[in-house]
mmCIF file of C-alpha atoms and ligand atoms in Angstrom:
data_model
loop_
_atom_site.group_PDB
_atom_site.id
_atom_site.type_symbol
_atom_site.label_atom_id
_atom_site.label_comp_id
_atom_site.label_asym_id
_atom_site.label_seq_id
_atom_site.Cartn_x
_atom_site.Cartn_y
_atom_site.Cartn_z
ATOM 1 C CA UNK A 1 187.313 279.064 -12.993
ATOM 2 C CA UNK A 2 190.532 279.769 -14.843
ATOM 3 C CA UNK A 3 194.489 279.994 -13.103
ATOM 4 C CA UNK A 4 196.671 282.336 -15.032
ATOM 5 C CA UNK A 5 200.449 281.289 -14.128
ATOM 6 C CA UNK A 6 203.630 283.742 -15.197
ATOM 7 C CA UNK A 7 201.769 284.541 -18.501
ATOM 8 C CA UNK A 8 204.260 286.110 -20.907
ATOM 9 C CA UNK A 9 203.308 287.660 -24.603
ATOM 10 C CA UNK A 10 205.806 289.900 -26.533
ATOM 11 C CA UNK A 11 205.741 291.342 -30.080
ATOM 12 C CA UNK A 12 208.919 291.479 -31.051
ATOM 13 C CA UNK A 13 211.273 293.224 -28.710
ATOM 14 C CA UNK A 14 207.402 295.149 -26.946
ATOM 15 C CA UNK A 15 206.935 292.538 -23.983
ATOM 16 C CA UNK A 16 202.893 293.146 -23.902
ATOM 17 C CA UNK A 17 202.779 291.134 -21.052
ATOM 18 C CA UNK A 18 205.518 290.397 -18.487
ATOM 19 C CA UNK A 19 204.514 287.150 -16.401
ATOM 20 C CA UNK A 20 200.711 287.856 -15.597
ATOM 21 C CA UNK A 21 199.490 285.563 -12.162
ATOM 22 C CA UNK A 22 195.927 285.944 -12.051
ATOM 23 C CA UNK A 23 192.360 283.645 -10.567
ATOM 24 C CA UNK A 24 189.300 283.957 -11.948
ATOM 25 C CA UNK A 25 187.054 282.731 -10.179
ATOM 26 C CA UNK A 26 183.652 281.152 -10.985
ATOM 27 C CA UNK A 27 180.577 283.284 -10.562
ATOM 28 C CA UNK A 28 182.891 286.722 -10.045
ATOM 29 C CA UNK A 29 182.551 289.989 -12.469
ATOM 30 C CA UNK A 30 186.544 290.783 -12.416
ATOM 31 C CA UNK A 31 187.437 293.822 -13.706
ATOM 32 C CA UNK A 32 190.530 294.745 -15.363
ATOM 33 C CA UNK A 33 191.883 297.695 -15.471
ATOM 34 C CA UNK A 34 195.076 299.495 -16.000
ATOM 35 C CA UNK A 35 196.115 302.315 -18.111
ATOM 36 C CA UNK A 36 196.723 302.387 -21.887
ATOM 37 C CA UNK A 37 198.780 299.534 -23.023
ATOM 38 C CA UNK A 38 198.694 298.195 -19.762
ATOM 39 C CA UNK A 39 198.414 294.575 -21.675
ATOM 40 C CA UNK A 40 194.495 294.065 -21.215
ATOM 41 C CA UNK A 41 193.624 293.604 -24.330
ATOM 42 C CA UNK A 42 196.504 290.857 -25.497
ATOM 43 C CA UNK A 43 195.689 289.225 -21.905
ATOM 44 C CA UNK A 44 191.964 288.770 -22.996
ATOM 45 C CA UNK A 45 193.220 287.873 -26.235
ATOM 46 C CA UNK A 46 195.179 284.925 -25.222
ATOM 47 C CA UNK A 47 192.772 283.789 -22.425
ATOM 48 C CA UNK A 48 190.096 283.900 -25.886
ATOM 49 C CA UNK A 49 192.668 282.140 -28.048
ATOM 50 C CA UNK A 50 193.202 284.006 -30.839
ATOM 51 C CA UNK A 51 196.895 284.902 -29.757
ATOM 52 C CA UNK A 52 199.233 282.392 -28.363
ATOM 53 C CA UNK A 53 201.173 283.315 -25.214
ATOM 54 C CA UNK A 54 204.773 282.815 -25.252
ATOM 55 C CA UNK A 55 205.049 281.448 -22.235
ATOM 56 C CA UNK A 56 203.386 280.497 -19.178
ATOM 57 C CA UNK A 57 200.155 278.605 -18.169
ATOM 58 C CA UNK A 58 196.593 278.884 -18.286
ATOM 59 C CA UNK A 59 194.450 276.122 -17.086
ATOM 60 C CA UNK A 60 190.927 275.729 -15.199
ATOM 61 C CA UNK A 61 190.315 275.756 -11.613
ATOM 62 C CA UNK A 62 190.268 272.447 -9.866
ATOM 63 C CA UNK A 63 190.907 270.550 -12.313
ATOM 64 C CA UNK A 64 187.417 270.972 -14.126
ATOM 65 C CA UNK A 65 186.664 270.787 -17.588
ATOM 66 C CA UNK A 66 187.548 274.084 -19.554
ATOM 67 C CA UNK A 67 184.816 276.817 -19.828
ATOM 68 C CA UNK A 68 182.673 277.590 -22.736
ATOM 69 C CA UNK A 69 184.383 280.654 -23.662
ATOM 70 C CA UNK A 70 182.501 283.981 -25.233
ATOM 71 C CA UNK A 71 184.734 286.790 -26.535
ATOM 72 C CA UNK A 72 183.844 289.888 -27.350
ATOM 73 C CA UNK A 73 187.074 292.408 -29.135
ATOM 74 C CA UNK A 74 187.426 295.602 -27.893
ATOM 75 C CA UNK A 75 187.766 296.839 -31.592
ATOM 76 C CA UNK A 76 184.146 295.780 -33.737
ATOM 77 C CA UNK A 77 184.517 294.599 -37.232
ATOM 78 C CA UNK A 78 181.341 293.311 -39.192
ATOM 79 C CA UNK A 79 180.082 293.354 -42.637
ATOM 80 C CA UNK A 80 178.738 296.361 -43.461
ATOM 81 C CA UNK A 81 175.984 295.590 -45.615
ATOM 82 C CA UNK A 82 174.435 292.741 -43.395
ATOM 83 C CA UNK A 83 171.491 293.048 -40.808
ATOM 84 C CA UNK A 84 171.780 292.130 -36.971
ATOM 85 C CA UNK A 85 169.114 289.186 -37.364
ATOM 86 C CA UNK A 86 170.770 288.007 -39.945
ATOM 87 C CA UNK A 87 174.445 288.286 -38.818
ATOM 88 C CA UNK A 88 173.996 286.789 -36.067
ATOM 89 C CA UNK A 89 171.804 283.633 -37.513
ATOM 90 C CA UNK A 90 175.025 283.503 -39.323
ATOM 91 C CA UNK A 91 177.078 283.426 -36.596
ATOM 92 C CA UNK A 92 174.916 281.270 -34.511
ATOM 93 C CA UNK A 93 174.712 278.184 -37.496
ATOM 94 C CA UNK A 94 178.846 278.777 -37.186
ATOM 95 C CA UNK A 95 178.815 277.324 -33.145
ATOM 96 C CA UNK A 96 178.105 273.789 -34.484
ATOM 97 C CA UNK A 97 174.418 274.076 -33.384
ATOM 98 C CA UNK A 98 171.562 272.491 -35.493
ATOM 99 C CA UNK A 99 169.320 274.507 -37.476
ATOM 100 C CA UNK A 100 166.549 274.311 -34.399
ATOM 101 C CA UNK A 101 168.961 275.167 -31.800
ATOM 102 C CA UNK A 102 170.658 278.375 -33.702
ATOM 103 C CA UNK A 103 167.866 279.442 -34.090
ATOM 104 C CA UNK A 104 166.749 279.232 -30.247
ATOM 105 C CA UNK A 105 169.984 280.462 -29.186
ATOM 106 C CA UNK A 106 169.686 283.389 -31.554
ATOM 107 C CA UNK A 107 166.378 284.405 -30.143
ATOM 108 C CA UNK A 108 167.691 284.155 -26.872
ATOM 109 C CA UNK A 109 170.875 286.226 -27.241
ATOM 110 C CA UNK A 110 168.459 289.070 -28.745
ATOM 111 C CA UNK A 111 166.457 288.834 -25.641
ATOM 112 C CA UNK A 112 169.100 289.429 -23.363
ATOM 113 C CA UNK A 113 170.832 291.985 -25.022
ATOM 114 C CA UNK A 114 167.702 293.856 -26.017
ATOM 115 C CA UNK A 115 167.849 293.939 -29.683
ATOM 116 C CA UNK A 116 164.610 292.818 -30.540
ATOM 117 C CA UNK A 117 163.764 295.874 -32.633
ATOM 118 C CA UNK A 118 167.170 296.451 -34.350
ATOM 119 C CA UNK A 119 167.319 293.020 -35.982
ATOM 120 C CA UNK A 120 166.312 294.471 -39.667
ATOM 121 C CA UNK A 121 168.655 297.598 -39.214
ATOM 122 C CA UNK A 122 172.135 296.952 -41.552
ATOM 123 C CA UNK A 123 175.197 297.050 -39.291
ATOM 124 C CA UNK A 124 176.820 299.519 -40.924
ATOM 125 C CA UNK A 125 173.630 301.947 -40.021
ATOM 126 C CA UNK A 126 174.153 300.557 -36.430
ATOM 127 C CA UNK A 127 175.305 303.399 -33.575
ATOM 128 C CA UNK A 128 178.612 302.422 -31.546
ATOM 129 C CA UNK A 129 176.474 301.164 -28.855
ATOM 130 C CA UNK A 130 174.027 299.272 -31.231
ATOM 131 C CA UNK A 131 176.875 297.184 -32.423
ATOM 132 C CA UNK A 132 178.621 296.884 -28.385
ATOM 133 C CA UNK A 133 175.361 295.292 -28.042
ATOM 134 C CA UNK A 134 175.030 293.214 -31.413
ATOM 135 C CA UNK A 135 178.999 292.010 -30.485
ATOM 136 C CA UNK A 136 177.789 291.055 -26.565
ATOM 137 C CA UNK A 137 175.297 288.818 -28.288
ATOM 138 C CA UNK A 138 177.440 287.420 -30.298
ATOM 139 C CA UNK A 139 179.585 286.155 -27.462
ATOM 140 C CA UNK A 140 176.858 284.992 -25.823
ATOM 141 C CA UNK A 141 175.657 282.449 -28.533
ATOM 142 C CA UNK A 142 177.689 279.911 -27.661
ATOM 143 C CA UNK A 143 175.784 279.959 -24.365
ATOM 144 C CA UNK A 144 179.833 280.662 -22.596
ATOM 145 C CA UNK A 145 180.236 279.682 -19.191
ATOM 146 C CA UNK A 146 183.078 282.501 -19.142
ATOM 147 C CA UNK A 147 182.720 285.717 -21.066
ATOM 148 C CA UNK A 148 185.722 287.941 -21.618
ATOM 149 C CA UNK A 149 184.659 291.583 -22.392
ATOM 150 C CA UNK A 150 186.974 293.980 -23.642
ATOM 151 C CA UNK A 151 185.698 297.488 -23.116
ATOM 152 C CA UNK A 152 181.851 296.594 -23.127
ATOM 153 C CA UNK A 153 180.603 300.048 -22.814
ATOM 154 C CA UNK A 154 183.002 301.925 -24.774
ATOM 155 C CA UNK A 155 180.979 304.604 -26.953
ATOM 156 C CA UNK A 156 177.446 303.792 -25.046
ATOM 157 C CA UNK A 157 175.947 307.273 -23.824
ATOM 158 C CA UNK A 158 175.198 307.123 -19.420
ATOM 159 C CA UNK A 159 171.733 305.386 -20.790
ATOM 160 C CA UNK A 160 173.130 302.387 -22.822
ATOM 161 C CA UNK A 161 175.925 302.126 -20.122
ATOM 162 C CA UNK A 162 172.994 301.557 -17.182
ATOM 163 C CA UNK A 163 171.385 299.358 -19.248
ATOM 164 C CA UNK A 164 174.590 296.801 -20.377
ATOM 165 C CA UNK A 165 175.296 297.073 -16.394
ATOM 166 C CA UNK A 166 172.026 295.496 -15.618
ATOM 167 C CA UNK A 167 172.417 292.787 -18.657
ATOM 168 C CA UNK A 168 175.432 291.916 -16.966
ATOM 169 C CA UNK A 169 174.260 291.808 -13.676
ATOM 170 C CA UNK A 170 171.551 289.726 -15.001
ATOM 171 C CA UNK A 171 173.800 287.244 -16.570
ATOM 172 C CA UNK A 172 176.138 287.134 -13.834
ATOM 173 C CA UNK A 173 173.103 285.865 -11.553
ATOM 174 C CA UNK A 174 172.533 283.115 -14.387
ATOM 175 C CA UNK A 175 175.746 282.135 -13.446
ATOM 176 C CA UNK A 176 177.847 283.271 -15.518
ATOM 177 C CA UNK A 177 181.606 284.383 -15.018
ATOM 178 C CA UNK A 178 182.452 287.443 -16.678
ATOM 179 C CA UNK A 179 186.021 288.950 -16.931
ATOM 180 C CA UNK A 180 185.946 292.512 -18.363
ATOM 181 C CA UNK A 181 188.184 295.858 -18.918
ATOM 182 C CA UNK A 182 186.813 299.198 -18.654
ATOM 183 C CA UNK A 183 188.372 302.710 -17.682
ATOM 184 C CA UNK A 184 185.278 304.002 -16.103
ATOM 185 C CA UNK A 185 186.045 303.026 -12.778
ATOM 186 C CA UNK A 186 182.532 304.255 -10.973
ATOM 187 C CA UNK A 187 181.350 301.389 -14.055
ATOM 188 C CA UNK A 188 183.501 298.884 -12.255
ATOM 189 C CA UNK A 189 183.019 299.708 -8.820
ATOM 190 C CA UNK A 190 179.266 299.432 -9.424
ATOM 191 C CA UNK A 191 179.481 296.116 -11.798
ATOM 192 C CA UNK A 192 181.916 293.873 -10.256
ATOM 193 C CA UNK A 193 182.982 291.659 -7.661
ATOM 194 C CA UNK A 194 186.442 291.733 -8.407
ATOM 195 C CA UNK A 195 189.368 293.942 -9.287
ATOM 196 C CA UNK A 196 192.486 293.256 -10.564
ATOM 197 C CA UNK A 197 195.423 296.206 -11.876
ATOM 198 C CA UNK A 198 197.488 295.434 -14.564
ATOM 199 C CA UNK A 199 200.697 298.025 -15.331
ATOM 200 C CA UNK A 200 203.524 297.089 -17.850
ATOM 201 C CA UNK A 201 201.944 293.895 -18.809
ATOM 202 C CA UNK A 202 201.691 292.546 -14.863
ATOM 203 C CA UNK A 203 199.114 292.299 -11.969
ATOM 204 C CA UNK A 204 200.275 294.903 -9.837
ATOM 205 C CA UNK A 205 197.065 294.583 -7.734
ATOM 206 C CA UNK A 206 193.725 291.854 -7.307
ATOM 207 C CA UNK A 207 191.509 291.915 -4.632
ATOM 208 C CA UNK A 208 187.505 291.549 -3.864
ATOM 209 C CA UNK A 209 186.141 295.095 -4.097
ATOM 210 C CA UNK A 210 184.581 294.811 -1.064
ATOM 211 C CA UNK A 211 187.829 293.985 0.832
ATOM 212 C CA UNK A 212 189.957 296.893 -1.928
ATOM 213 C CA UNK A 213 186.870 299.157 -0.197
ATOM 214 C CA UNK A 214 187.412 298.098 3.170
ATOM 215 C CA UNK A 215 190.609 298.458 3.167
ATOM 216 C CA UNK A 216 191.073 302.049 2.989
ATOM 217 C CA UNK A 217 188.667 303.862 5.168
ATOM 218 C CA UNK A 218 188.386 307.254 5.407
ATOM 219 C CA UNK A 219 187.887 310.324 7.733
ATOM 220 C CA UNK A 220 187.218 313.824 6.611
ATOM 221 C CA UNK A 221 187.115 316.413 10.026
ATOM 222 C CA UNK A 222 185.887 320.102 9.356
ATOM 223 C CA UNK A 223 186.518 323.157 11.568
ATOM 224 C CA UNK A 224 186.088 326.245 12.633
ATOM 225 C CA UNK A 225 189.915 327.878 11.798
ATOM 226 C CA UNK A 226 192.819 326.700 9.137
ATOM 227 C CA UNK A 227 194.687 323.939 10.963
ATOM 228 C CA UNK A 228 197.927 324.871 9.217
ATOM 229 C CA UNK A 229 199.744 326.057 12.407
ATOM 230 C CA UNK A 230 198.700 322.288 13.884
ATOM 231 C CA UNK A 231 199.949 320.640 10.629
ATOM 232 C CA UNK A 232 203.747 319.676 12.238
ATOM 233 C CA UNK A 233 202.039 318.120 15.437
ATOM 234 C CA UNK A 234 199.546 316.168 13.532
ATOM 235 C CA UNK A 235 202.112 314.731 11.713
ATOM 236 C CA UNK A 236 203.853 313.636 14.421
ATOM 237 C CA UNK A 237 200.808 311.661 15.771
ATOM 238 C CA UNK A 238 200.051 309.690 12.469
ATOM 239 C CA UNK A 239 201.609 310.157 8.951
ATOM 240 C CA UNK A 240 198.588 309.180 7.436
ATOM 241 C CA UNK A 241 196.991 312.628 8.170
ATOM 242 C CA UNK A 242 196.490 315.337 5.898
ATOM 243 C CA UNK A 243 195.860 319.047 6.545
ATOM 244 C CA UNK A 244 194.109 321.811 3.732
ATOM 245 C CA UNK A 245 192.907 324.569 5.410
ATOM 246 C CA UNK A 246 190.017 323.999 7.850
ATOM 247 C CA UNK A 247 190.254 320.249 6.416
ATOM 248 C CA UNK A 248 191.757 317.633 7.953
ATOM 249 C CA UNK A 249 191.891 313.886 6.283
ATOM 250 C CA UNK A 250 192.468 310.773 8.563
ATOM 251 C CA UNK A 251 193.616 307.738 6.091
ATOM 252 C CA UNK A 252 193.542 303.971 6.936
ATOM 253 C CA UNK A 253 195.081 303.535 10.101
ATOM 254 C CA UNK A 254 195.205 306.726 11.224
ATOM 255 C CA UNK A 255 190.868 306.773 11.661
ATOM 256 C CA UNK A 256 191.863 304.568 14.193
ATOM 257 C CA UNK A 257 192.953 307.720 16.273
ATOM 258 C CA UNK A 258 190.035 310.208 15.189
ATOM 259 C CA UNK A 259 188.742 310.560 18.937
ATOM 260 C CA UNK A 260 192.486 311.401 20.266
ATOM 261 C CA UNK A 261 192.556 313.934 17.407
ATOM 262 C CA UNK A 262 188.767 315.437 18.181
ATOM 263 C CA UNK A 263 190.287 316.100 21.616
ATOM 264 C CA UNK A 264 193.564 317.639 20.605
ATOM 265 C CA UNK A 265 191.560 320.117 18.298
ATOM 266 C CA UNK A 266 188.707 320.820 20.798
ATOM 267 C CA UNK A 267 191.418 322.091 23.501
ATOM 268 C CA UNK A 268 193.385 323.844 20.588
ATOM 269 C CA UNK A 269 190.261 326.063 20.810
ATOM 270 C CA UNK A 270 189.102 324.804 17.467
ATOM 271 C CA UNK A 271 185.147 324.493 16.793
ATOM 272 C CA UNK A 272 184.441 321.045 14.970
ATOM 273 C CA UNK A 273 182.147 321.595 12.152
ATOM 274 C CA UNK A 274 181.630 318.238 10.439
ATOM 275 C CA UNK A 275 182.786 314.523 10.783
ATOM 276 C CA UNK A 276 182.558 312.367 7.535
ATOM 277 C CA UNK A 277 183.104 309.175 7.504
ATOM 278 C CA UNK A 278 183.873 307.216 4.148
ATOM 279 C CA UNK A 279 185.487 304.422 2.081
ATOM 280 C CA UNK A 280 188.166 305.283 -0.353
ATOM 281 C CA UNK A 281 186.735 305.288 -3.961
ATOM 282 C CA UNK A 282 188.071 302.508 -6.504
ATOM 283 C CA UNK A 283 189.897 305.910 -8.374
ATOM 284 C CA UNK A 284 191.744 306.880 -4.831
ATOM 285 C CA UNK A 285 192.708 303.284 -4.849
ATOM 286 C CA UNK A 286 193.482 303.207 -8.673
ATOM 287 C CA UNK A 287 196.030 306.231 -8.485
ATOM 288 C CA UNK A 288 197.776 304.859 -4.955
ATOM 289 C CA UNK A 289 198.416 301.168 -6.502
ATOM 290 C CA UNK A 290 199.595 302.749 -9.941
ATOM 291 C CA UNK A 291 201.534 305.986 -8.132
HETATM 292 P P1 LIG B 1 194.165 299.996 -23.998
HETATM 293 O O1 LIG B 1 193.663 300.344 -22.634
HETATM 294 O O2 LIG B 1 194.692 301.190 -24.725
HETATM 295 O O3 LIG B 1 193.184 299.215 -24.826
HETATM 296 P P2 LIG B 1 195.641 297.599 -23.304
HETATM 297 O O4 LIG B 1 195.890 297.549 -21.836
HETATM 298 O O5 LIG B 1 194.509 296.780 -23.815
HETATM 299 O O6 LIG B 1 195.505 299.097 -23.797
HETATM 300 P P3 LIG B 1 197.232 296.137 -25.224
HETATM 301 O O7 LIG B 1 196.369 296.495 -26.392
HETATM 302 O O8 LIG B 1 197.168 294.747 -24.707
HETATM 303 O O9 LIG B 1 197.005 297.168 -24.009
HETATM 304 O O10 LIG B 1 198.725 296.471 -25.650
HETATM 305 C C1 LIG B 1 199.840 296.174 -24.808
HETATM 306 C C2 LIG B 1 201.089 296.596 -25.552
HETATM 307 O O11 LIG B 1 201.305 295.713 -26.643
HETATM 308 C C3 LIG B 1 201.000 297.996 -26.146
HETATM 309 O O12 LIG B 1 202.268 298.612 -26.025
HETATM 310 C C4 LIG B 1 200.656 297.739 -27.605
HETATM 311 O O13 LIG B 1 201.154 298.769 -28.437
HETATM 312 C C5 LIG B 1 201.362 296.424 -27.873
HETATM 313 N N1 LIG B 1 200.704 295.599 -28.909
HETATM 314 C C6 LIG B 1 199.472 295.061 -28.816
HETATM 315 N N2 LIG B 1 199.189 294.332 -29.908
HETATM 316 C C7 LIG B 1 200.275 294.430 -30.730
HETATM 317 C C8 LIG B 1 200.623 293.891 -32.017
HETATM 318 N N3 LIG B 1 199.777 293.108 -32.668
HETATM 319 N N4 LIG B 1 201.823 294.209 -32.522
HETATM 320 C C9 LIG B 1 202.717 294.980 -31.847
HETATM 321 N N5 LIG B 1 202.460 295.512 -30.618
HETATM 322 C C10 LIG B 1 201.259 295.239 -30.071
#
């Protein structure tokens, strides 16, 4: 949907970002993560529009008109003393629809973010989550072809989190492209399609998450006795193999080799206990790409 080319952004002499190359695709969830300051936010900002890259490109994927775009901030402003319904009437009659259609596209956005009973409730009464939720449909009143999430579940309790996952789920099957940042990274894993790591204001990392999963399989042996005096010759065989105690870890390649290993321990006189076989979780893979 949208190619990001050598996207730079600095505030004065803070480069925020530092030549971001990134695809978004169409019909993708792509998360974005990266740790504090990593640039997510002023990336989102600048796809959004309301900051203005230095330099660099971002244009739509071949060469098709440019999304509908819904934003929602990561940080929530609205006035206090207004209710939802009526905020976001407001809001709606401000996306050059007619009278008829804000009003049809307000109804809608309440629908799908489930605020049917909060729409008398003043936003300043709102919880944290209430006004995540009131912000989501906000973004969504536009009826966006691309919506760019920062932090979406920040300050929802497990509850609220579950249920924004399955609005966005929902939406993503309606065919909409979402682009979001989060630091739960079970959230992400579970949400989206895509990943991409940004560190010092540049993609370090972008994959599918099924390939980032794939990628880095795991094996877990248990046994009967510590392994520490067979540490050196396990080594030897693979450096991908770790040893703690009466637990030995088989990374990527090195599962490869599992049955030459079972057969090495088994004549050692060791007793095997347990085989587990796993992928690497998205925070394994987090704290390799960012190590
Ligand atoms: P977080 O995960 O904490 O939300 P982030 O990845 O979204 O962080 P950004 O908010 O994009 O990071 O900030 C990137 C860098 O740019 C940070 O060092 C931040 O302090 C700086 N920055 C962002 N906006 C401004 C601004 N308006 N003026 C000066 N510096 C800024």
């Amino acid at each position: 949907m949208l190619k990001i080319e050598q996207l730079t952004k600095s505030f004065f002499s803070l480069v925020a970002l530092d030549g971001v190359d990134l695809v978004v695709p169409r019909g993708e969830i792509l998360g974005v993560l990266g740790p504090n300051g990593a640039g997510k936010t002023t990336l989102f900002k600048v796809l959004s529009g309301s900051l203005v890259a230095d330099h660099g490109r971002v244009q739509p994927l071949d060469n098709r008109p440019w999304p509908h775009i819904g934003y929602k901030p990561e940080r929530l402003f609205f006035p206090p003393r207004m209710r939802v319904g009526q905020y976001l009437s407001l809001m709606a009659s401000l996306c050059n629809l007619s009278g008829r259609e804000a009003e049809k596209a307000t109804t809608a956005v309440v629908e799908m973010t489930g605020l049917q009973d909060y729409l008398g409730k003043r936003l300043k009464d709102c919880s944290k989550g209430m006004r995540q939720r009131v912000s989501l449909a906000q973004a969504l009143l536009n009826n966006p072809d691309l919506l760019i999430l920062d932090e979406p579940t920040d300050g929802l309790d497990p509850l609220g989190q579950a249920e924004l996952h399955a609005v966005l789920l929902n939406l993503n099957e309606m065919g909409k492209t979402i682009l979001l940042s989060s630091h739960r990274l079970g959230e992400v894993t579970a949400v989206c399609t895509r990943i991409a790591i940004l560190n010092h204001g540049r993609v370090i990392y972008q994959s599918s998450m099924a390939e980032a999963l794939a990628e880095r399989p795991q094996a877990t042996i248990y046994v009967d006795k510590d392994l520490t005096p067979m540490t050196q010759l396990l080594h030897t065989l693979h450096p991908d193999i770790s040893v703690e105690g009466q637990k030995l870890s088989l990374h990527r390649d090195a599962t490869v080799i599992r049955r030459q290993i079972l057969s090495i321990l088994l004549a050692a006189g060791y007793d095997i206990l347990q085989i587990e076989r796993r992928r690497a979780t998205l925070t394994e893979i987090y704290s390799e790409v960012l190590k």
